[in-house]
Amino acid sequence: MVKIVKSERQNLGLFLASLAILGVIGLQLYTAKHLRDFWPKYRSLQALHRLLKAPEKPFLWPFIDYPMYSYPNYLGDDIKQYVILGILPDSTEVRIQAEDLGLNYWIFMYGFKEALRKNDRQDIKNFIQLYESRNNKKLIGVRLENHPLILTKEGVEPGKPKVVTDFKVNSLEEKK
């Protein structure tokens, strides 16, 4: 009788420990997929993405701010820092940021930046319309620039900015 009770306790303890381990692994997988912007790519999963959206840091501390999700950089490496600039009708340049579009950083960088980089005219047009409607500013162009940071022995130094792509809004409307 005593052996049976002891055996059941051991099984329960093993079961609970297994559940805890599976929970931690599941949370790591969910966080990794969230950081890689997995959900927004699949439009049919948008509602699920909103439901399962990861909380802001530090609530998932051991999983989000953890070096296993970053890549190493070495001396002399360029660390890409993309900047998206909108061009107004008076030729003024304004920096477009995720907050201007009501998006989080990852959707902004993997959506708008990638659309510019890959020359996806329809997505670029959609992001421009979103910017114009939210900010009441008309854009005549948009530019993607790389403002790299260079790792040196003294620290991080700014590199020479490079224009990656430059689009005029009227060229987006002409080519369908």
PDB file of C-alpha atoms in Angstrom:
ATOM      1  CA  MET A   1       0.000   0.000   0.000  1.00  0.00           C
ATOM      2  CA  VAL A   2       2.803   2.410   0.915  1.00  0.00           C
ATOM      3  CA  LYS A   3       4.658   1.551  -2.305  1.00  0.00           C
ATOM      4  CA  ILE A   4       1.580   2.345  -4.409  1.00  0.00           C
ATOM      5  CA  VAL A   5       1.135   5.801  -2.824  1.00  0.00           C
ATOM      6  CA  LYS A   6       4.853   6.528  -3.206  1.00  0.00           C
ATOM      7  CA  SER A   7       4.761   5.407  -6.851  1.00  0.00           C
ATOM      8  CA  GLU A   8       1.739   7.622  -7.586  1.00  0.00           C
ATOM      9  CA  ARG A   9       3.480  10.635  -5.999  1.00  0.00           C
ATOM     10  CA  GLN A  10       6.593  10.004  -8.069  1.00  0.00           C
ATOM     11  CA  ASN A  11       4.514   9.721 -11.239  1.00  0.00           C
ATOM     12  CA  LEU A  12       2.659  12.932 -10.401  1.00  0.00           C
ATOM     13  CA  GLY A  13       5.939  14.740  -9.697  1.00  0.00           C
ATOM     14  CA  LEU A  14       7.432  13.469 -12.946  1.00  0.00           C
ATOM     15  CA  PHE A  15       4.308  14.501 -14.843  1.00  0.00           C
ATOM     16  CA  LEU A  16       4.332  18.030 -13.360  1.00  0.00           C
ATOM     17  CA  ALA A  17       8.063  18.448 -14.047  1.00  0.00           C
ATOM     18  CA  SER A  18       7.512  17.317 -17.644  1.00  0.00           C
ATOM     19  CA  LEU A  19       4.673  19.812 -18.051  1.00  0.00           C
ATOM     20  CA  ALA A  20       6.870  22.627 -16.719  1.00  0.00           C
ATOM     21  CA  ILE A  21       9.693  21.716 -19.120  1.00  0.00           C
ATOM     22  CA  LEU A  22       7.303  21.511 -22.082  1.00  0.00           C
ATOM     23  CA  GLY A  23       5.820  24.866 -21.079  1.00  0.00           C
ATOM     24  CA  VAL A  24       9.242  26.542 -21.057  1.00  0.00           C
ATOM     25  CA  ILE A  25      10.184  24.999 -24.418  1.00  0.00           C
ATOM     26  CA  GLY A  26       6.825  26.043 -25.880  1.00  0.00           C
ATOM     27  CA  LEU A  27       7.296  29.591 -24.617  1.00  0.00           C
ATOM     28  CA  GLN A  28      10.752  29.715 -26.195  1.00  0.00           C
ATOM     29  CA  LEU A  29       9.385  28.488 -29.535  1.00  0.00           C
ATOM     30  CA  TYR A  30       6.520  30.975 -29.411  1.00  0.00           C
ATOM     31  CA  THR A  31       8.876  33.831 -28.569  1.00  0.00           C
ATOM     32  CA  ALA A  32      11.342  32.903 -31.313  1.00  0.00           C
ATOM     33  CA  LYS A  33       8.566  32.786 -33.887  1.00  0.00           C
ATOM     34  CA  HIS A  34       7.185  36.089 -32.608  1.00  0.00           C
ATOM     35  CA  LEU A  35      10.582  37.753 -32.930  1.00  0.00           C
ATOM     36  CA  ARG A  36      10.975  36.497 -36.472  1.00  0.00           C
ATOM     37  CA  ASP A  37       7.594  37.977 -37.388  1.00  0.00           C
ATOM     38  CA  PHE A  38       6.123  34.571 -38.272  1.00  0.00           C
ATOM     39  CA  TRP A  39       2.469  35.390 -37.662  1.00  0.00           C
ATOM     40  CA  PRO A  40       1.823  38.496 -39.806  1.00  0.00           C
ATOM     41  CA  LYS A  41       3.085  36.761 -42.960  1.00  0.00           C
ATOM     42  CA  TYR A  42       0.102  34.436 -42.901  1.00  0.00           C
ATOM     43  CA  ARG A  43      -3.005  36.583 -43.269  1.00  0.00           C
ATOM     44  CA  SER A  44      -5.334  33.760 -42.210  1.00  0.00           C
ATOM     45  CA  LEU A  45      -3.583  33.703 -38.810  1.00  0.00           C
ATOM     46  CA  GLN A  46      -3.987  37.452 -38.097  1.00  0.00           C
ATOM     47  CA  ALA A  47      -6.704  36.918 -35.466  1.00  0.00           C
ATOM     48  CA  LEU A  48      -4.614  34.233 -33.790  1.00  0.00           C
ATOM     49  CA  HIS A  49      -1.609  36.608 -33.851  1.00  0.00           C
ATOM     50  CA  ARG A  50      -3.586  39.309 -32.042  1.00  0.00           C
ATOM     51  CA  LEU A  51      -4.824  36.775 -29.500  1.00  0.00           C
ATOM     52  CA  LEU A  52      -1.361  35.299 -28.847  1.00  0.00           C
ATOM     53  CA  LYS A  53       0.636  38.528 -29.150  1.00  0.00           C
ATOM     54  CA  ALA A  54       3.634  38.387 -26.833  1.00  0.00           C
ATOM     55  CA  PRO A  55       3.586  40.843 -23.941  1.00  0.00           C
ATOM     56  CA  GLU A  56       6.089  43.689 -23.849  1.00  0.00           C
ATOM     57  CA  LYS A  57       9.396  43.080 -22.137  1.00  0.00           C
ATOM     58  CA  PRO A  58      10.399  42.392 -19.319  1.00  0.00           C
ATOM     59  CA  PHE A  59       7.458  39.993 -18.786  1.00  0.00           C
ATOM     60  CA  LEU A  60       9.111  37.246 -20.849  1.00  0.00           C
ATOM     61  CA  TRP A  61      12.608  38.155 -19.639  1.00  0.00           C
ATOM     62  CA  PRO A  62      14.533  34.904 -19.942  1.00  0.00           C
ATOM     63  CA  PHE A  63      13.205  34.366 -23.442  1.00  0.00           C
ATOM     64  CA  ILE A  64      13.164  37.759 -25.183  1.00  0.00           C
ATOM     65  CA  ASP A  65      16.287  39.560 -23.912  1.00  0.00           C
ATOM     66  CA  TYR A  66      18.512  36.566 -24.339  1.00  0.00           C
ATOM     67  CA  PRO A  67      21.647  36.305 -26.510  1.00  0.00           C
ATOM     68  CA  MET A  68      20.490  33.127 -28.251  1.00  0.00           C
ATOM     69  CA  TYR A  69      18.198  35.311 -30.383  1.00  0.00           C
ATOM     70  CA  SER A  70      20.963  37.598 -31.667  1.00  0.00           C
ATOM     71  CA  TYR A  71      23.778  37.105 -34.116  1.00  0.00           C
ATOM     72  CA  PRO A  72      27.458  37.777 -33.356  1.00  0.00           C
ATOM     73  CA  ASN A  73      29.320  40.740 -34.837  1.00  0.00           C
ATOM     74  CA  TYR A  74      33.084  41.086 -35.129  1.00  0.00           C
ATOM     75  CA  LEU A  75      35.598  43.935 -35.485  1.00  0.00           C
ATOM     76  CA  GLY A  76      35.125  45.771 -38.772  1.00  0.00           C
ATOM     77  CA  ASP A  77      31.594  44.453 -39.295  1.00  0.00           C
ATOM     78  CA  ASP A  78      28.903  46.789 -40.559  1.00  0.00           C
ATOM     79  CA  ILE A  79      25.779  46.642 -38.426  1.00  0.00           C
ATOM     80  CA  LYS A  80      22.907  47.646 -40.679  1.00  0.00           C
ATOM     81  CA  GLN A  81      20.681  50.420 -39.373  1.00  0.00           C
ATOM     82  CA  TYR A  82      17.866  51.040 -41.836  1.00  0.00           C
ATOM     83  CA  VAL A  83      16.124  54.396 -42.002  1.00  0.00           C
ATOM     84  CA  ILE A  84      12.995  55.061 -44.046  1.00  0.00           C
ATOM     85  CA  LEU A  85      12.557  58.636 -45.217  1.00  0.00           C
ATOM     86  CA  GLY A  86       9.426  60.133 -46.711  1.00  0.00           C
ATOM     87  CA  ILE A  87       9.734  63.039 -49.150  1.00  0.00           C
ATOM     88  CA  LEU A  88       7.094  65.762 -48.879  1.00  0.00           C
ATOM     89  CA  PRO A  89       5.961  67.960 -51.828  1.00  0.00           C
ATOM     90  CA  ASP A  90       8.260  70.798 -50.660  1.00  0.00           C
ATOM     91  CA  SER A  91      11.234  68.331 -50.829  1.00  0.00           C
ATOM     92  CA  THR A  92      11.461  68.110 -47.031  1.00  0.00           C
ATOM     93  CA  GLU A  93      12.562  64.700 -45.794  1.00  0.00           C
ATOM     94  CA  VAL A  94      10.756  63.190 -42.806  1.00  0.00           C
ATOM     95  CA  ARG A  95      11.822  60.042 -41.018  1.00  0.00           C
ATOM     96  CA  ILE A  96       9.056  57.440 -41.045  1.00  0.00           C
ATOM     97  CA  GLN A  97       8.957  55.242 -37.959  1.00  0.00           C
ATOM     98  CA  ALA A  98       6.788  52.357 -36.806  1.00  0.00           C
ATOM     99  CA  GLU A  99       4.787  54.650 -34.506  1.00  0.00           C
ATOM    100  CA  ASP A 100       3.839  56.852 -37.479  1.00  0.00           C
ATOM    101  CA  LEU A 101       2.057  53.869 -39.013  1.00  0.00           C
ATOM    102  CA  GLY A 102       0.698  52.407 -35.767  1.00  0.00           C
ATOM    103  CA  LEU A 103       2.798  49.252 -36.182  1.00  0.00           C
ATOM    104  CA  ASN A 104       5.226  47.453 -33.935  1.00  0.00           C
ATOM    105  CA  TYR A 105       8.917  47.509 -34.828  1.00  0.00           C
ATOM    106  CA  TRP A 106       9.027  43.999 -36.268  1.00  0.00           C
ATOM    107  CA  ILE A 107       6.044  44.369 -38.578  1.00  0.00           C
ATOM    108  CA  PHE A 108       7.406  47.747 -39.683  1.00  0.00           C
ATOM    109  CA  MET A 109      10.897  46.394 -40.451  1.00  0.00           C
ATOM    110  CA  TYR A 110       9.778  43.113 -41.997  1.00  0.00           C
ATOM    111  CA  GLY A 111       6.848  44.748 -43.772  1.00  0.00           C
ATOM    112  CA  PHE A 112       7.673  48.250 -44.997  1.00  0.00           C
ATOM    113  CA  LYS A 113      11.471  47.905 -45.068  1.00  0.00           C
ATOM    114  CA  GLU A 114      11.333  44.558 -46.852  1.00  0.00           C
ATOM    115  CA  ALA A 115       8.750  45.870 -49.329  1.00  0.00           C
ATOM    116  CA  LEU A 116      11.138  48.712 -50.187  1.00  0.00           C
ATOM    117  CA  ARG A 117      14.142  46.418 -50.358  1.00  0.00           C
ATOM    118  CA  LYS A 118      12.358  43.846 -52.549  1.00  0.00           C
ATOM    119  CA  ASN A 119      10.617  46.436 -54.763  1.00  0.00           C
ATOM    120  CA  ASP A 120       7.118  45.201 -53.818  1.00  0.00           C
ATOM    121  CA  ARG A 121       5.156  48.080 -55.343  1.00  0.00           C
ATOM    122  CA  GLN A 122       1.732  47.111 -53.989  1.00  0.00           C
ATOM    123  CA  ASP A 123       2.938  46.837 -50.389  1.00  0.00           C
ATOM    124  CA  ILE A 124       4.915  50.089 -50.708  1.00  0.00           C
ATOM    125  CA  LYS A 125       1.789  51.830 -51.988  1.00  0.00           C
ATOM    126  CA  ASN A 126      -0.261  50.418 -49.073  1.00  0.00           C
ATOM    127  CA  PHE A 127       2.279  51.606 -46.480  1.00  0.00           C
ATOM    128  CA  ILE A 128       2.421  55.070 -48.085  1.00  0.00           C
ATOM    129  CA  GLN A 129      -1.390  55.318 -48.001  1.00  0.00           C
ATOM    130  CA  LEU A 130      -1.356  54.259 -44.344  1.00  0.00           C
ATOM    131  CA  TYR A 131       1.240  56.934 -43.523  1.00  0.00           C
ATOM    132  CA  GLU A 132      -0.676  59.642 -45.400  1.00  0.00           C
ATOM    133  CA  SER A 133      -4.001  58.790 -43.754  1.00  0.00           C
ATOM    134  CA  ARG A 134      -2.546  58.657 -40.219  1.00  0.00           C
ATOM    135  CA  ASN A 135      -0.341  61.762 -40.466  1.00  0.00           C
ATOM    136  CA  ASN A 136      -2.266  64.015 -42.897  1.00  0.00           C
ATOM    137  CA  LYS A 137       0.885  64.509 -44.973  1.00  0.00           C
ATOM    138  CA  LYS A 138       1.183  63.825 -48.686  1.00  0.00           C
ATOM    139  CA  LEU A 139       4.317  61.969 -49.782  1.00  0.00           C
ATOM    140  CA  ILE A 140       5.839  62.320 -53.243  1.00  0.00           C
ATOM    141  CA  GLY A 141       8.546  59.751 -52.581  1.00  0.00           C
ATOM    142  CA  VAL A 142      10.035  57.349 -50.098  1.00  0.00           C
ATOM    143  CA  ARG A 143      13.651  56.276 -49.615  1.00  0.00           C
ATOM    144  CA  LEU A 144      15.308  53.402 -47.765  1.00  0.00           C
ATOM    145  CA  GLU A 145      18.780  54.207 -46.453  1.00  0.00           C
ATOM    146  CA  ASN A 146      21.330  52.145 -44.554  1.00  0.00           C
ATOM    147  CA  HIS A 147      23.159  54.109 -41.844  1.00  0.00           C
ATOM    148  CA  PRO A 148      25.630  51.411 -40.771  1.00  0.00           C
ATOM    149  CA  LEU A 149      27.500  51.266 -37.499  1.00  0.00           C
ATOM    150  CA  ILE A 150      31.049  49.898 -37.712  1.00  0.00           C
ATOM    151  CA  LEU A 151      32.582  47.924 -34.863  1.00  0.00           C
ATOM    152  CA  THR A 152      36.101  49.123 -33.991  1.00  0.00           C
ATOM    153  CA  LYS A 153      38.453  48.571 -31.062  1.00  0.00           C
ATOM    154  CA  GLU A 154      37.389  51.964 -29.696  1.00  0.00           C
ATOM    155  CA  GLY A 155      33.707  51.097 -29.910  1.00  0.00           C
ATOM    156  CA  VAL A 156      30.961  51.672 -32.436  1.00  0.00           C
ATOM    157  CA  GLU A 157      31.426  54.390 -35.065  1.00  0.00           C
ATOM    158  CA  PRO A 158      28.945  55.598 -37.678  1.00  0.00           C
ATOM    159  CA  GLY A 159      29.623  54.486 -41.239  1.00  0.00           C
ATOM    160  CA  LYS A 160      28.831  56.256 -44.489  1.00  0.00           C
ATOM    161  CA  PRO A 161      25.060  56.281 -45.200  1.00  0.00           C
ATOM    162  CA  LYS A 162      23.988  54.506 -48.385  1.00  0.00           C
ATOM    163  CA  VAL A 163      20.745  54.800 -50.332  1.00  0.00           C
ATOM    164  CA  VAL A 164      19.310  51.303 -50.753  1.00  0.00           C
ATOM    165  CA  THR A 165      16.200  52.220 -52.779  1.00  0.00           C
ATOM    166  CA  ASP A 166      14.395  55.394 -53.789  1.00  0.00           C
ATOM    167  CA  PHE A 167      10.773  55.429 -54.993  1.00  0.00           C
ATOM    168  CA  LYS A 168       8.597  58.180 -56.388  1.00  0.00           C
ATOM    169  CA  VAL A 169       4.895  57.844 -55.580  1.00  0.00           C
ATOM    170  CA  ASN A 170       3.792  58.629 -59.155  1.00  0.00           C
ATOM    171  CA  SER A 171       5.972  55.761 -60.477  1.00  0.00           C
ATOM    172  CA  LEU A 172       4.137  53.402 -58.119  1.00  0.00           C
ATOM    173  CA  GLU A 173       0.784  54.437 -59.588  1.00  0.00           C
ATOM    174  CA  GLU A 174       1.905  54.148 -63.225  1.00  0.00           C
ATOM    175  CA  LYS A 175       3.317  50.602 -63.023  1.00  0.00           C
ATOM    176  CA  LYS A 176       0.606  48.184 -61.954  1.00  0.00           C
TER     177      LYS A 176
END
